[in-house]
Short mmCIF file of N, CA and C in Angstrom, two decimals:
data_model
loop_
_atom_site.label_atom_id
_atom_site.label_comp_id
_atom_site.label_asym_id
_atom_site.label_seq_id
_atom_site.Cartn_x
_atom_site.Cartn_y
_atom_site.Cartn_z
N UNK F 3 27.74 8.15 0.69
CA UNK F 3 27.40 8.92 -0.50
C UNK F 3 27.82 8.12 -1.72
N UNK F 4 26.99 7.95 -2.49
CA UNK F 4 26.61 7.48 -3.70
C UNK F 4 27.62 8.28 -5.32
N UNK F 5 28.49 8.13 -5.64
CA UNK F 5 28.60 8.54 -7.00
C UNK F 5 27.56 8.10 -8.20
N UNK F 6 27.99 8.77 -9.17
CA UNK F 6 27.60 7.90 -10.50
C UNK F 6 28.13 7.34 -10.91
N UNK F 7 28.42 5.78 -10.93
CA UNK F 7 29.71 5.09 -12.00
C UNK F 7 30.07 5.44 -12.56
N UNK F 8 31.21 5.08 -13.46
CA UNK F 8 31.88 5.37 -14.37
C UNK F 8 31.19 4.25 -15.37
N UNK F 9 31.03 3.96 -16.91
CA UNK F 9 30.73 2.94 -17.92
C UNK F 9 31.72 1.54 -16.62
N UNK F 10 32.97 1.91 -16.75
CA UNK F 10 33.66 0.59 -16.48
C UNK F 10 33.79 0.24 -14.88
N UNK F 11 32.56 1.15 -13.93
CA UNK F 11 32.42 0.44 -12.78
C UNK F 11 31.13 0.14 -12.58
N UNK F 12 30.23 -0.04 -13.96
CA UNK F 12 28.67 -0.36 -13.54
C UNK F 12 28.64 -1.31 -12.76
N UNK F 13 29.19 -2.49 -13.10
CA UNK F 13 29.03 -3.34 -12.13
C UNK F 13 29.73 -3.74 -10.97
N UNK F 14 30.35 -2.80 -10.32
CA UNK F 14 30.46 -2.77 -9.01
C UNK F 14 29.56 -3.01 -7.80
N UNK F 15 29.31 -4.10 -7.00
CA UNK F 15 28.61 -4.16 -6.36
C UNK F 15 28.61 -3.05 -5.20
N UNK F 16 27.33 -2.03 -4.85
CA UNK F 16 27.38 -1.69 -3.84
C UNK F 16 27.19 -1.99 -2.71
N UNK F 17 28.44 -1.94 -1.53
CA UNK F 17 28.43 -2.54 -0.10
C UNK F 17 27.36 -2.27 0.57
N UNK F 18 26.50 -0.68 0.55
CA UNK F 18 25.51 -0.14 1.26
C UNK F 18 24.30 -0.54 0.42
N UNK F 19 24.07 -1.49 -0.52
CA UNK F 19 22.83 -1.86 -0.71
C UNK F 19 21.95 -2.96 -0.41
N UNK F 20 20.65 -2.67 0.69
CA UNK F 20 20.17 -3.24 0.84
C UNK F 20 20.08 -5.15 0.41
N UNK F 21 19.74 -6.06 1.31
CA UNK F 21 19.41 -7.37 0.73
C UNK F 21 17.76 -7.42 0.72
N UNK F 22 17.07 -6.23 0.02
CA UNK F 22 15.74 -6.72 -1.01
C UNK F 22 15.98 -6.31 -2.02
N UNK F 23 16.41 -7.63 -2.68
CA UNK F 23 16.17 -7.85 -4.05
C UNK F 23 17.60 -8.14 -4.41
N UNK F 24 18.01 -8.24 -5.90
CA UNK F 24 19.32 -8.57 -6.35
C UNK F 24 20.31 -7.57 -5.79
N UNK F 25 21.92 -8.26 -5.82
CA UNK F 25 22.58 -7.79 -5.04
C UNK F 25 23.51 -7.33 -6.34
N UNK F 26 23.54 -7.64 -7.40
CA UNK F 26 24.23 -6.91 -8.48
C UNK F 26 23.28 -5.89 -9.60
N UNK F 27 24.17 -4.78 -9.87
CA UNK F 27 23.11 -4.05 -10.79
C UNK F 27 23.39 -4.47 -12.17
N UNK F 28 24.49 -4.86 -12.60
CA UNK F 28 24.85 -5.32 -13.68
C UNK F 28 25.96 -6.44 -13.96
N UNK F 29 26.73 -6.71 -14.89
CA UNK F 29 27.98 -7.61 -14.51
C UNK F 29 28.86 -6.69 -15.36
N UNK F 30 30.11 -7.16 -15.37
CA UNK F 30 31.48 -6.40 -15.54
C UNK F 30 31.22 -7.10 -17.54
N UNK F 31 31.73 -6.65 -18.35
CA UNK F 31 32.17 -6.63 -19.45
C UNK F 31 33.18 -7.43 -19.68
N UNK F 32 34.83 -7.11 -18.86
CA UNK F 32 35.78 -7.61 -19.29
C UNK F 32 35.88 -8.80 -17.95
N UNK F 33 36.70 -9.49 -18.78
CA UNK F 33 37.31 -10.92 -18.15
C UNK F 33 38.29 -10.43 -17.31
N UNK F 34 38.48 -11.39 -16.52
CA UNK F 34 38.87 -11.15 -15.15
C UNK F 34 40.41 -11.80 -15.28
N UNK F 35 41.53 -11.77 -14.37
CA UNK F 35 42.40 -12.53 -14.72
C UNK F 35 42.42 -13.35 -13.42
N UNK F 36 42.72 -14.78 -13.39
CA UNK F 36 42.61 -15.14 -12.49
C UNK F 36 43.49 -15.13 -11.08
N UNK F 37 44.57 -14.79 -11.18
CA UNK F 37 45.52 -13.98 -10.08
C UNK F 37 45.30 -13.05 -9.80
N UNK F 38 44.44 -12.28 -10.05
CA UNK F 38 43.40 -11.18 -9.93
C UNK F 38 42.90 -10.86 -8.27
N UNK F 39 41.79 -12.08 -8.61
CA UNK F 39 40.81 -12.67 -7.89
C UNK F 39 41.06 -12.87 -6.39
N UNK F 40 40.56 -12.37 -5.02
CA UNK F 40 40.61 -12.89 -3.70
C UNK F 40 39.89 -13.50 -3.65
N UNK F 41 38.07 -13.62 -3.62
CA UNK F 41 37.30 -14.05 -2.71
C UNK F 41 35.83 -14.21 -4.12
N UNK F 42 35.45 -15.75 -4.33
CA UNK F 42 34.42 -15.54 -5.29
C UNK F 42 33.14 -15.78 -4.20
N UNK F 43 32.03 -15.32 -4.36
CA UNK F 43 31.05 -15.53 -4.22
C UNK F 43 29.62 -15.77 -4.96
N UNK F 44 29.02 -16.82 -4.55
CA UNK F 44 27.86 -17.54 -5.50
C UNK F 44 26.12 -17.46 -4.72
N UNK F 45 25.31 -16.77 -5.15
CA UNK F 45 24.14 -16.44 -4.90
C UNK F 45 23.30 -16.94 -5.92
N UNK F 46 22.48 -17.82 -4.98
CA UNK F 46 21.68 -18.80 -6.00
C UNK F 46 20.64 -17.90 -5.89
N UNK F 47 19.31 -18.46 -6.71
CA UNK F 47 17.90 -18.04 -6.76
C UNK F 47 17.39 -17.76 -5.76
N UNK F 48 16.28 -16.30 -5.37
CA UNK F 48 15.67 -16.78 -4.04
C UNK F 48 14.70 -15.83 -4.44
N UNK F 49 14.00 -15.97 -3.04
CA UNK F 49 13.01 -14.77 -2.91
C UNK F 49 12.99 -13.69 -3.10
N UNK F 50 14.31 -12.89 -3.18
CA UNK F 50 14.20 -11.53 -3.33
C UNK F 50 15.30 -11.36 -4.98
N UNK F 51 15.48 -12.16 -5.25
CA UNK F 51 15.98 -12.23 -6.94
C UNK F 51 15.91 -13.16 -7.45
N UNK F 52 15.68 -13.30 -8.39
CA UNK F 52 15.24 -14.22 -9.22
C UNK F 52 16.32 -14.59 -10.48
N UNK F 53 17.54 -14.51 -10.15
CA UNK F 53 18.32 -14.84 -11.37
C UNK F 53 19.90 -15.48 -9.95
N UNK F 54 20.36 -15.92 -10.40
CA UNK F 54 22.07 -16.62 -9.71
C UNK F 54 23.02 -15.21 -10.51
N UNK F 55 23.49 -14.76 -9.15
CA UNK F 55 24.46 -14.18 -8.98
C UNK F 55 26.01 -14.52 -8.34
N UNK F 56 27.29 -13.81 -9.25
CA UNK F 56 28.23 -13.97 -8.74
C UNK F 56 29.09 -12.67 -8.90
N UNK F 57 29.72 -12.56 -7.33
CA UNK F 57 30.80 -11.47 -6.91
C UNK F 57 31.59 -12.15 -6.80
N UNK F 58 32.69 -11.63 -7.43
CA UNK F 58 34.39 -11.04 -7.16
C UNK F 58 34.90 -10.09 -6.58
N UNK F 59 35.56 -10.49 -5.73
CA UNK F 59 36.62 -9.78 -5.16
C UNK F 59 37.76 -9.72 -5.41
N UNK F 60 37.88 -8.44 -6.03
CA UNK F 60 39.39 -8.33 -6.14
C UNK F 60 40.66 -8.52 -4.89
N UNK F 61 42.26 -9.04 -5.59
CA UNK F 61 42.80 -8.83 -4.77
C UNK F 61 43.09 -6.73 -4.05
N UNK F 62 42.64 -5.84 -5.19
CA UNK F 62 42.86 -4.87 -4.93
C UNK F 62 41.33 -4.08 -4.13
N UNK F 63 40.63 -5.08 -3.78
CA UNK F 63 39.62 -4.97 -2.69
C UNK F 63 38.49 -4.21 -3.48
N UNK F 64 38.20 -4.08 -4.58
CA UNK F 64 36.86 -4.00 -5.40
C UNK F 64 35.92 -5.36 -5.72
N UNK F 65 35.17 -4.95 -5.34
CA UNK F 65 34.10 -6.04 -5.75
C UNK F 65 33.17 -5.92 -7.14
N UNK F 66 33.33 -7.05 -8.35
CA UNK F 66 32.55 -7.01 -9.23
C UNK F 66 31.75 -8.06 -9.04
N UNK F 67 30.46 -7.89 -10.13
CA UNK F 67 29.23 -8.62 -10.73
C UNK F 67 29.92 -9.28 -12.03
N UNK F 68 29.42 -10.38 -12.07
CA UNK F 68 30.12 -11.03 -13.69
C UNK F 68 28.84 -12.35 -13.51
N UNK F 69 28.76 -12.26 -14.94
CA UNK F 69 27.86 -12.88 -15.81
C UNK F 69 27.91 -14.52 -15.65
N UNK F 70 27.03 -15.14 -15.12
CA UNK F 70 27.49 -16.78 -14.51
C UNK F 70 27.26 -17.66 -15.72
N UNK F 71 26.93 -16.91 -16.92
CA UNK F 71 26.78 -17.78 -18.09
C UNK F 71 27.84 -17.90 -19.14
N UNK F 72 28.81 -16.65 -19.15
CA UNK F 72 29.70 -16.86 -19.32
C UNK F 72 30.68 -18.04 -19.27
N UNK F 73 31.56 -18.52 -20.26
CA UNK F 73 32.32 -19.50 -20.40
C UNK F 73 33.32 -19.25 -19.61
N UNK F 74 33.99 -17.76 -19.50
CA UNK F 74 35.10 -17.52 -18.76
C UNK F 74 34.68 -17.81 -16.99
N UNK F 75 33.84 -17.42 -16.56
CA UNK F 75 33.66 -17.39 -15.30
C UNK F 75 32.94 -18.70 -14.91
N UNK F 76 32.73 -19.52 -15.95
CA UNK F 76 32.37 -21.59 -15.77
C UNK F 76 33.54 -21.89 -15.08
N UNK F 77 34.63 -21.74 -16.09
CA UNK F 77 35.63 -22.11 -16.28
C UNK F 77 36.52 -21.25 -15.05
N UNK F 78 36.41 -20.26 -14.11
CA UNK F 78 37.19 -19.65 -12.90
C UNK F 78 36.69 -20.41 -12.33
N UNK F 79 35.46 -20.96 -11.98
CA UNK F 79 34.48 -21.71 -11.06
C UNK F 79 34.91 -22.94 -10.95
N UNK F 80 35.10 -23.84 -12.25
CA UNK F 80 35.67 -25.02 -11.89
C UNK F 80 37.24 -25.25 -11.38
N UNK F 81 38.09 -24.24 -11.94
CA UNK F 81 39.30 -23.82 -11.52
C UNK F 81 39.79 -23.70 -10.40
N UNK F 82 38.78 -23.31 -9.37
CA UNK F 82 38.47 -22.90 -7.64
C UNK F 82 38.08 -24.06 -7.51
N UNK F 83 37.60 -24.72 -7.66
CA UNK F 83 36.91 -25.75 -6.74
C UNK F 83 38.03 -27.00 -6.97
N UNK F 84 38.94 -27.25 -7.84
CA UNK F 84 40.10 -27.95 -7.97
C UNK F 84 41.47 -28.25 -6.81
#
């Protein structure tokens, strides 16, 4: 069962949604901290969406959508891969 978000969980990815089509409905607003963070994930272009997506996982086991054009989340990206 489905709620209605709250403004500050639009972009929560939902676990029970289908893979046709994009896997985020929106991205998160606020910046993330990086001790935060468990598990990033990177979804390039494809057939069933047409834009690069990225999830976060929190260490407190929520998963957000955040904006891959963002400077802050360049900059978590190169941070991880260090």
């Amino acid at each position: 069962i489905l709620s209605k978000p709250r403004h500050e969980d639009a972009a929560i990815y939902t676990a029970l949604q289908p893979r046709l089509g994009c896997r985020c409905v929106g991205t998160s607003p606020q910046k993330l901290k990086p001790n935060s963070v468990r598990k990033i994930e990177v979804f390039p272009v494809c057939g069933t969406c047409r834009r690069m997506e990225i999830r976060i996982t929190l260490k407190r086991g929520r998963v957000v959508c955040v904006d891959p054009n963002k400077e802050w989340v360049q900059q978590l990206l190169l941070d991880v891969q260090k």
